[in-house]
Structure formats: structure tokens, C-alpha cells
Amino acid sequence: MQSWEFGAMVRRCRDRVTPEAVGVPVGRRRRAAGLRREELAALAGISADYLTRLEQGRATAPSAQVVEALARALRLGDPERDLLYRLAGHATPGLDVVPSRVTASVQRLLDRLSHTPVVVYDATWTLVLANAAYDALMGETTTWRGLERNAVWRNLAGPRNRVVHTPREQAEHEARLVADLRLTASRYPADRSLRRLVGELADACPRFGELWNAEAPPPPPDPSRRKVVEHPAVGRVTLDCDTLIVAQDDLRITV
């Protein structure tokens, strides 16, 4: 199909989504009933310039990850989501691909937790979405691109985050993440994006390869379920922390 059809659909959907429906603050002087480009871009984790080029048909090959992010940000139902994939030249994700779909029921759950820091990852530990409270606690996530959106990379090779770990706690956390990713790879052997991610992680971090090939089982889950966060404005904060699994959609929700 023509590239302009994809952009036109994104624009139509953007115009009909109210800011209140997706948790975007509304100022007094707002004229647009729907979302502004900058707002949709921030929700989808892409640049406003790239979204502009997509809507105008000047960017013609959005990745499946970008399509999914836009469908999620626009709160599209399954039929419209599938159409958006086809307009972008992609097959609708099947059972052999790691899902990153946030269903309407899960989204309603997240909406009710809007004042609690919440981050959602898919089964590869790639960021799906983070709410405003999470960004306020842990730092801005909307600018993350590529490997930056993957928690395995961020813990093994990325910049230091705000969670305070002893060296042993950090090593055990890394081992648990890699072990979980290895289980994901065994469940989705046909997912080419997952295979590419594993290769990129191995190239970026020698420790990833050591953990990936380790014969010893990963350490058990942390029984304390507490996190100490070093916040630049308020200092150290100790919080309860739980990771919930959405079994059917294979998502990880950290609250």
C-alpha cells in the first residue's frame, strides 16, 4: 500500500484521541481536541520529527516496534492495530513473536496506578512504556532509543541508574535478567528481532556472554522486594517493589 495511507491513518487516530484518555495534561489555551504530534511522539517513544515525516509520507519504512508503539499510544483496538501493521508493510505479529501488546484491560490497570511508579517491559526486557511517576522517580525514559530501551543492556553496559545495589546484589540482578532472557529465547526461537537483540548484547558486553553461557542456575528472586533509589532531588528513598507477570501477553510490570 502507499506510504501516505499509513501516515493518514496515524493522523486520523491522533486527532480523535483526547489527551485525557491517555493521561496527557491539558492546558487552558489548548485548541486541538486530539493529541499534538509532540505528545503522541513522547507517548510512543519516537521523535516528533520522525512522526511528522511518517504522517507526511516522507518516512516510508517504520519498524514493527514503531508501529506497535504508535498503536499502543493511540489505544487502537485489534482490527485497527492489524491494519496499521499492514499499511506499514508488516505482517501482524503471530504467536512466534515476542508480544509487546498492552491490551485494553492491562491499560485500564495501569491507568488506575497513575500515581504509582510503573514500568512495563516485554519478555525481552525491552521497555514498552513507563508512566510519569516512574520517570519522576527513575529519570526520563522518552528519549531512550534502540538498546537503551533494553533493561539487560542498561544493567550490564549502560549508564548507572538510580537504584542502589551492592556489588553482589547487582551481579545477582544481572544474572536473573539474562537467565530470563534466555528462557524467552527458548520460547520464541523464530523471532528474528530477539535473535538480533541477543547478538547486539553479546557484542556490547562481554559479561552478557558469560552469563548467557553459564551452566549454574540463576540466583533465586530477591526475597526483600525493596528498592533503595538515589534521587537527585530528594536523596535516598526506600520503596516496595514488585514485578508482576501478565501471563497471556508475556509482559513484566514493575510497580
Short mmCIF file of C-alpha atoms in Angstrom, two decimals:
data_model
loop_
_atom_site.label_atom_id
_atom_site.label_comp_id
_atom_site.label_asym_id
_atom_site.label_seq_id
_atom_site.Cartn_x
_atom_site.Cartn_y
_atom_site.Cartn_z
CA MET A 1 0.00 0.00 0.00
CA GLN A 2 1.03 3.63 -0.41
CA SER A 3 3.08 5.14 2.41
CA TRP A 4 0.69 8.09 2.68
CA GLU A 5 -2.08 5.72 3.82
CA PHE A 6 -0.11 4.80 6.94
CA GLY A 7 0.53 8.43 7.79
CA ALA A 8 -3.07 9.40 7.12
CA MET A 9 -4.34 6.70 9.46
CA VAL A 10 -1.95 7.79 12.22
CA ARG A 11 -3.12 11.38 11.79
CA ARG A 12 -6.82 10.43 11.91
CA CYS A 13 -6.32 8.35 15.03
CA ARG A 14 -4.24 11.09 16.66
CA ASP A 15 -6.97 13.64 16.04
CA ARG A 16 -9.63 11.53 17.74
CA VAL A 17 -7.67 10.56 20.88
CA THR A 18 -8.35 13.01 23.69
CA PRO A 19 -5.42 13.96 25.93
CA GLU A 20 -7.41 12.93 29.00
CA ALA A 21 -7.77 9.39 27.64
CA VAL A 22 -4.00 8.87 27.62
CA GLY A 23 -3.08 10.89 30.69
CA VAL A 24 -1.70 13.98 28.92
CA PRO A 25 -2.18 17.22 30.92
CA VAL A 26 -4.44 19.77 29.22
CA GLY A 27 -3.70 23.49 29.40
CA ARG A 28 -6.28 26.26 29.36
CA ARG A 29 -5.35 27.56 25.90
CA ARG A 30 -5.47 24.23 24.14
CA ARG A 31 -7.28 24.35 20.79
CA ALA A 32 -6.69 20.87 19.39
CA ALA A 33 -9.22 18.28 20.52
CA GLY A 34 -6.86 15.39 19.83
CA LEU A 35 -3.20 14.79 20.56
CA ARG A 36 -0.45 17.06 19.31
CA ARG A 37 2.36 15.45 17.35
CA GLU A 38 4.81 16.11 20.18
CA GLU A 39 2.50 14.40 22.65
CA LEU A 40 1.98 11.29 20.53
CA ALA A 41 5.71 11.10 19.79
CA ALA A 42 6.52 11.22 23.51
CA LEU A 43 3.94 8.52 24.29
CA ALA A 44 5.33 6.28 21.53
CA GLY A 45 8.99 6.92 22.38
CA ILE A 46 9.92 8.36 18.97
CA SER A 47 10.99 11.83 17.90
CA ALA A 48 8.43 14.41 16.85
CA ASP A 49 10.38 14.97 13.63
CA TYR A 50 10.16 11.29 12.73
CA LEU A 51 6.42 11.24 13.47
CA THR A 52 5.99 14.29 11.22
CA ARG A 53 7.77 12.53 8.38
CA LEU A 54 5.67 9.39 8.91
CA GLU A 55 2.42 11.36 8.79
CA GLN A 56 3.53 13.24 5.68
CA GLY A 57 4.64 10.04 3.91
CA ARG A 58 8.30 11.11 3.79
CA ALA A 59 9.38 8.25 6.08
CA THR A 60 8.21 5.05 4.44
CA ALA A 61 9.57 2.09 6.39
CA PRO A 62 8.60 2.22 10.09
CA SER A 63 9.80 -0.79 12.03
CA ALA A 64 7.36 -3.19 13.66
CA GLN A 65 8.46 -1.79 17.02
CA VAL A 66 7.49 1.74 15.95
CA VAL A 67 4.13 0.52 14.61
CA GLU A 68 3.39 -1.27 17.88
CA ALA A 69 4.40 1.78 19.91
CA LEU A 70 2.08 4.01 17.88
CA ALA A 71 -0.79 1.53 18.12
CA ARG A 72 -0.33 1.34 21.88
CA ALA A 73 -0.08 5.13 22.32
CA LEU A 74 -3.21 5.62 20.21
CA ARG A 75 -5.10 2.92 22.15
CA LEU A 76 -6.04 1.11 18.94
CA GLY A 77 -8.23 -1.97 19.07
CA ASP A 78 -7.05 -5.18 17.44
CA PRO A 79 -8.61 -4.58 13.97
CA GLU A 80 -7.10 -1.10 13.64
CA ARG A 81 -3.77 -2.27 15.03
CA ASP A 82 -3.64 -5.07 12.47
CA LEU A 83 -4.49 -2.59 9.69
CA LEU A 84 -1.71 -0.24 10.83
CA TYR A 85 0.77 -3.13 10.60
CA ARG A 86 -0.39 -3.97 7.07
CA LEU A 87 -0.20 -0.33 5.96
CA ALA A 88 3.39 -0.27 7.18
CA GLY A 89 4.19 -3.39 5.16
CA HIS A 90 4.41 -5.78 8.13
CA ALA A 91 2.59 -8.96 8.91
CA THR A 92 0.54 -8.87 12.08
CA PRO A 93 2.65 -10.37 14.91
CA GLY A 94 1.94 -14.05 15.43
CA LEU A 95 2.44 -16.47 18.30
CA ASP A 96 6.11 -16.99 17.38
CA VAL A 97 7.00 -13.32 18.01
CA VAL A 98 7.60 -11.79 21.44
CA PRO A 99 4.43 -9.78 22.15
CA SER A 100 4.59 -6.15 23.21
CA ARG A 101 0.85 -5.58 23.09
CA VAL A 102 -0.75 -3.76 26.02
CA THR A 103 -4.36 -4.87 25.93
CA ALA A 104 -7.21 -2.60 26.95
CA SER A 105 -7.66 -4.47 30.23
CA VAL A 106 -3.99 -4.10 31.15
CA GLN A 107 -4.09 -0.44 30.14
CA ARG A 108 -7.03 0.12 32.48
CA LEU A 109 -4.99 -1.44 35.29
CA LEU A 110 -2.09 0.90 34.50
CA ASP A 111 -4.40 3.90 34.39
CA ARG A 112 -5.52 3.12 37.94
CA LEU A 113 -1.86 3.16 39.03
CA SER A 114 -1.12 6.55 37.50
CA HIS A 115 0.21 7.97 40.79
CA THR A 116 2.49 4.96 41.40
CA PRO A 117 5.78 4.48 39.52
CA VAL A 118 5.11 1.76 36.93
CA VAL A 119 7.24 0.46 34.06
CA VAL A 120 6.24 -2.24 31.57
CA TYR A 121 8.70 -4.48 29.71
CA ASP A 122 8.12 -7.20 27.16
CA ALA A 123 9.65 -10.66 27.60
CA THR A 124 13.00 -9.44 26.21
CA TRP A 125 13.12 -6.77 28.93
CA THR A 126 12.68 -4.07 26.31
CA LEU A 127 10.76 -1.05 27.52
CA VAL A 128 7.14 -0.95 26.41
CA LEU A 129 6.01 2.04 28.46
CA ALA A 130 6.71 3.94 31.67
CA ASN A 131 4.32 6.31 33.37
CA ALA A 132 5.05 9.86 34.52
CA ALA A 133 5.54 8.78 38.13
CA TYR A 134 8.21 6.27 37.07
CA ASP A 135 10.05 8.91 35.04
CA ALA A 136 9.92 11.29 38.00
CA LEU A 137 11.44 8.62 40.25
CA MET A 138 13.92 6.93 37.92
CA GLY A 139 14.66 9.53 35.23
CA GLU A 140 13.23 10.33 31.82
CA THR A 141 12.67 7.33 29.53
CA THR A 142 11.09 9.01 26.48
CA THR A 143 14.48 9.77 24.92
CA TRP A 144 15.70 6.15 25.03
CA ARG A 145 16.35 4.59 21.62
CA GLY A 146 17.48 1.17 20.43
CA LEU A 147 19.46 -0.79 23.01
CA GLU A 148 18.89 1.98 25.54
CA ARG A 149 15.33 0.66 25.91
CA ASN A 150 16.54 -2.78 27.00
CA ALA A 151 16.94 -3.37 30.74
CA VAL A 152 19.54 -6.10 30.24
CA TRP A 153 21.81 -3.70 28.36
CA ARG A 154 21.14 -0.86 30.79
CA ASN A 155 22.18 -3.01 33.74
CA LEU A 156 25.22 -4.64 32.15
CA ALA A 157 26.64 -1.91 29.92
CA GLY A 158 24.52 1.22 30.18
CA PRO A 159 24.79 4.29 32.38
CA ARG A 160 24.34 3.81 36.11
CA ASN A 161 20.70 4.01 37.14
CA ARG A 162 19.30 5.35 40.41
CA VAL A 163 18.80 2.01 42.16
CA VAL A 164 21.37 1.44 44.92
CA HIS A 165 22.84 -2.09 44.78
CA THR A 166 25.79 -3.68 46.49
CA PRO A 167 28.18 -5.35 44.00
CA ARG A 168 26.72 -8.74 44.93
CA GLU A 169 23.12 -7.54 44.53
CA GLN A 170 23.95 -6.04 41.14
CA ALA A 171 25.64 -9.24 39.95
CA GLU A 172 22.66 -11.34 41.03
CA HIS A 173 20.23 -8.93 39.39
CA GLU A 174 22.15 -9.13 36.12
CA ALA A 175 22.21 -12.94 36.27
CA ARG A 176 18.45 -13.10 36.81
CA LEU A 177 17.78 -10.77 33.87
CA VAL A 178 19.98 -12.75 31.46
CA ALA A 179 18.52 -16.07 32.63
CA ASP A 180 15.01 -14.77 32.00
CA LEU A 181 16.01 -13.55 28.54
CA ARG A 182 17.46 -16.98 27.77
CA LEU A 183 14.12 -18.57 28.70
CA THR A 184 12.38 -16.07 26.42
CA ALA A 185 14.68 -17.07 23.55
CA SER A 186 13.72 -20.72 24.07
CA ARG A 187 10.01 -19.82 23.83
CA TYR A 188 10.35 -17.69 20.69
CA PRO A 189 13.05 -19.35 18.57
CA ALA A 190 11.65 -17.89 15.32
CA ASP A 191 11.72 -14.25 16.48
CA ARG A 192 14.39 -12.57 14.34
CA SER A 193 14.33 -9.36 16.38
CA LEU A 194 15.06 -11.36 19.52
CA ARG A 195 18.00 -13.12 17.85
CA ARG A 196 19.33 -9.75 16.72
CA LEU A 197 18.98 -8.37 20.24
CA VAL A 198 20.96 -11.27 21.72
CA GLY A 199 23.72 -10.67 19.17
CA GLU A 200 23.82 -6.94 19.92
CA LEU A 201 24.00 -7.59 23.66
CA ALA A 202 26.84 -10.08 23.18
CA ASP A 203 28.77 -7.58 21.07
CA ALA A 204 28.18 -4.74 23.53
CA CYS A 205 29.01 -6.53 26.77
CA PRO A 206 31.37 -9.49 27.36
CA ARG A 207 29.66 -10.20 30.69
CA PHE A 208 26.43 -10.88 28.85
CA GLY A 209 28.10 -13.76 27.02
CA GLU A 210 29.46 -15.16 30.27
CA LEU A 211 26.02 -15.10 31.88
CA TRP A 212 24.26 -16.39 28.75
CA ASN A 213 26.53 -19.45 28.62
CA ALA A 214 26.65 -20.03 32.38
CA GLU A 215 25.76 -23.54 33.48
CA ALA A 216 24.91 -22.58 37.07
CA PRO A 217 21.25 -21.69 37.72
CA PRO A 218 20.46 -18.03 38.35
CA PRO A 219 20.13 -16.84 41.95
CA PRO A 220 16.64 -17.05 43.46
CA PRO A 221 14.42 -13.95 43.39
CA ASP A 222 15.26 -11.22 45.86
CA PRO A 223 13.09 -12.00 48.93
CA SER A 224 13.14 -8.43 50.28
CA ARG A 225 11.20 -6.84 47.40
CA ARG A 226 12.57 -3.47 48.46
CA LYS A 227 14.46 -0.96 46.35
CA VAL A 228 16.61 1.93 47.50
CA VAL A 229 16.60 4.73 44.93
CA GLU A 230 19.14 7.57 44.99
CA HIS A 231 17.08 10.50 43.75
CA PRO A 232 18.98 13.66 42.73
CA ALA A 233 16.40 15.98 44.32
CA VAL A 234 15.23 14.18 47.47
CA GLY A 235 18.07 11.78 48.28
CA ARG A 236 17.61 8.12 49.13
CA VAL A 237 14.10 6.67 49.03
CA THR A 238 13.25 3.11 50.09
CA LEU A 239 10.26 1.64 48.29
CA ASP A 240 8.36 -1.61 47.97
CA CYS A 241 8.99 -3.11 44.52
CA ASP A 242 7.13 -5.95 42.83
CA THR A 243 7.35 -7.30 39.31
CA LEU A 244 4.06 -8.70 38.05
CA ILE A 245 3.81 -11.07 35.08
CA VAL A 246 0.93 -10.79 32.61
CA ALA A 247 0.98 -14.43 31.60
CA GLN A 248 -1.10 -14.36 28.42
CA ASP A 249 0.75 -11.37 26.96
CA ASP A 250 4.16 -12.23 28.44
CA LEU A 251 4.70 -8.76 29.90
CA ARG A 252 6.64 -7.73 33.02
CA ILE A 253 5.12 -4.88 35.03
CA THR A 254 7.33 -3.44 37.76
CA VAL A 255 5.40 -1.44 40.35
#
